[in-house]
């Protein structure tokens, strides 16, 4: 069973835009679905497209773990957690952009073998590296044998530009200093990530990740308590943890066929791109 994409209107205030004006207002018509799912536009009566005028205000809470349909919070009664301790956004990339980043990551890791154990015993069956090296040309590699026509959106956009845009997403605090390299983890189908809390040696206030190639269930378990949160990460989603979830909850990627709210979630190979801020000792 595949989960349907949740699309939520970001504002009831909108400016009608005629179908013939879509190209001028939003770019190519084929990208309208992505704009809707990201909250930059909404579809009204009769299929007419409306530009959202209140999305900046709506961004403040619409991705919160407290009300996101991607979060199972039925096992969490922790009143100390606040709305932005865990946030998630869907469809932050187009399908072409996901393929481009996945190809780039696979090329960077192509000489590495899947490792059985991580140096701190947290990850099983994985490849990883930290890198700032992303393509600056327009030729898309075909590690996954996916053909993208020359001149398409993906063939013109550099991977570095995509990641730069990801760093500006509204759930990522903009007042922190982030490491220039990103942490790329290629997790095999049989791989998994054990429960852990990221060390402040490698992350500061924020741990954020881009989920590519397959859906996954991330579980957050209170380290010294019984509260638990399950987060469904669709392909091309982006999550950010901070505060109580960052420091007092372990997080893990479950092995095998996973379940979210009673429904199976198949997770084949998964690539994640992690963004972390610099720890500042106050």
Coordinates of C-alpha atoms in Angstrom, one line a residue, residues 61-222:
X61 CA 3.3 25.7 12.4
X62 CA 2.0 23.8 9.3
X63 CA 5.0 21.4 9.3
X64 CA 5.0 20.8 13.1
X65 CA 5.0 17.3 14.5
X66 CA 2.0 18.4 16.5
X67 CA -0.3 18.4 13.5
X68 CA 1.5 16.9 10.6
X69 CA -0.3 13.8 9.0
X70 CA 3.2 12.3 8.6
X71 CA 3.6 12.0 12.4
X72 CA 2.1 9.3 14.7
X73 CA 2.1 11.0 18.0
X74 CA -0.4 8.7 19.7
X75 CA 2.3 7.3 22.0
X76 CA 3.7 10.7 23.0
X77 CA 2.3 12.6 26.0
X78 CA 5.4 14.7 26.6
X79 CA 4.1 18.2 27.4
X80 CA 7.7 19.7 27.4
X81 CA 8.1 19.3 23.7
X82 CA 7.3 22.4 21.6
X83 CA 5.9 22.7 18.1
X84 CA 9.2 23.2 16.3
X85 CA 11.2 20.5 18.1
X86 CA 10.3 18.3 15.1
X87 CA 9.2 19.5 11.7
X88 CA 8.8 17.8 8.3
X89 CA 8.2 19.0 4.7
X90 CA 7.0 17.0 1.8
X91 CA 8.1 17.3 -1.9
X92 CA 10.9 19.8 -1.3
X93 CA 12.4 18.4 -4.6
X94 CA 11.0 17.5 -8.0
X95 CA 11.4 13.9 -9.1
X96 CA 14.2 15.0 -11.5
X97 CA 16.0 16.9 -8.8
X98 CA 15.9 13.8 -6.6
X99 CA 17.3 11.7 -9.4
X100 CA 20.1 14.1 -10.0
X101 CA 21.1 14.2 -6.3
X102 CA 20.9 10.4 -6.0
X103 CA 23.1 10.0 -9.0
X104 CA 25.6 12.5 -7.7
X105 CA 25.7 10.7 -4.3
X106 CA 26.1 7.3 -5.9
X107 CA 29.0 8.6 -8.0
X108 CA 30.7 10.0 -5.0
X109 CA 30.4 6.7 -3.1
X110 CA 30.9 4.3 -6.1
X111 CA 34.4 3.2 -4.9
X112 CA 33.2 2.4 -1.4
X113 CA 31.7 -0.9 -0.2
X114 CA 28.7 -1.3 2.1
X115 CA 30.0 -1.5 5.6
X116 CA 28.5 -3.9 8.2
X117 CA 29.2 -1.7 11.2
X118 CA 29.7 2.0 11.8
X119 CA 32.6 3.2 13.9
X120 CA 30.2 3.9 16.7
X121 CA 28.1 0.8 16.1
X122 CA 25.1 2.9 15.1
X123 CA 24.6 2.2 11.3
X124 CA 24.5 -1.3 9.7
X125 CA 25.0 -2.0 5.9
X126 CA 25.8 1.5 4.7
X127 CA 28.2 3.8 2.8
X128 CA 28.9 7.3 4.0
X129 CA 31.0 10.4 3.4
X130 CA 31.1 14.1 4.1
X131 CA 31.5 16.2 1.0
X132 CA 31.2 19.7 -0.6
X133 CA 31.9 18.3 -4.1
X134 CA 28.8 18.4 -6.2
X135 CA 28.6 18.7 -10.0
X136 CA 29.1 22.1 -11.6
X137 CA 28.3 21.0 -15.1
X138 CA 25.1 20.2 -16.9
X139 CA 25.6 16.5 -17.7
X140 CA 23.5 14.2 -15.5
X141 CA 25.2 11.0 -14.5
X142 CA 23.2 7.8 -15.0
X143 CA 24.2 5.6 -12.1
X144 CA 20.5 4.4 -11.9
X145 CA 20.1 4.2 -15.7
X146 CA 17.6 7.0 -15.7
X147 CA 17.4 9.1 -18.8
X148 CA 16.8 12.8 -18.4
X149 CA 16.5 14.6 -21.8
X150 CA 19.2 17.3 -22.4
X151 CA 17.6 20.7 -21.8
X152 CA 15.2 19.4 -19.1
X153 CA 15.0 21.2 -15.7
X154 CA 17.3 18.7 -14.0
X155 CA 20.0 18.8 -16.7
X156 CA 20.3 22.6 -16.3
X157 CA 20.3 22.7 -12.5
X158 CA 23.5 22.0 -10.7
X159 CA 23.3 19.7 -7.6
X160 CA 25.0 22.4 -5.6
X161 CA 22.2 24.8 -6.4
X162 CA 19.6 22.3 -5.3
X163 CA 21.3 21.8 -1.9
X164 CA 21.7 25.6 -1.5
X165 CA 18.0 25.9 -1.9
X166 CA 17.3 23.2 0.6
X167 CA 19.4 25.1 3.1
X168 CA 16.9 28.0 2.8
X169 CA 13.8 25.9 3.6
X170 CA 11.6 27.5 6.3
X171 CA 11.9 24.7 8.9
X172 CA 15.7 25.1 9.0
X173 CA 16.7 27.9 11.4
X174 CA 18.6 30.6 9.4
X175 CA 20.4 32.1 12.4
X176 CA 22.8 29.3 12.9
X177 CA 26.2 28.5 11.3
X178 CA 26.0 25.3 9.3
X179 CA 28.9 23.0 8.3
X180 CA 29.6 23.6 4.5
X181 CA 30.0 19.8 3.9
X182 CA 26.9 17.6 4.0
X183 CA 26.9 14.1 5.4
X184 CA 25.7 11.5 2.7
X185 CA 24.5 8.1 3.9
X186 CA 23.6 5.4 1.5
X187 CA 21.7 2.8 3.4
X188 CA 21.2 -0.6 1.8
X189 CA 17.8 -2.3 1.7
X190 CA 18.9 -4.6 4.5
X191 CA 20.5 -1.7 6.4
X192 CA 19.2 0.2 9.4
X193 CA 20.2 2.9 11.9
X194 CA 20.1 2.0 15.6
X195 CA 18.6 4.3 18.3
X196 CA 21.0 7.1 19.1
X197 CA 21.4 10.8 20.0
X198 CA 23.8 12.7 17.8
X199 CA 27.0 13.8 19.6
X200 CA 27.4 17.6 20.0
X201 CA 30.9 17.0 18.6
X202 CA 29.3 16.6 15.1
X203 CA 26.1 18.5 15.5
X204 CA 24.9 21.6 17.3
X205 CA 21.3 22.5 17.9
X206 CA 19.9 21.0 14.7
X207 CA 19.9 17.7 12.9
X208 CA 18.2 17.9 9.5
X209 CA 18.0 15.4 6.6
X210 CA 16.8 15.0 3.0
X211 CA 15.3 11.6 2.3
X212 CA 15.9 10.2 -1.2
X213 CA 14.9 7.1 -3.2
X214 CA 12.5 5.4 -0.8
X215 CA 10.1 6.1 2.1
X216 CA 11.2 5.3 5.6
X217 CA 9.9 5.4 9.1
X218 CA 12.0 7.2 11.7
X219 CA 11.3 6.5 15.3
X220 CA 11.9 8.9 18.2
X221 CA 12.1 7.3 21.6
X222 CA 12.4 9.3 24.8

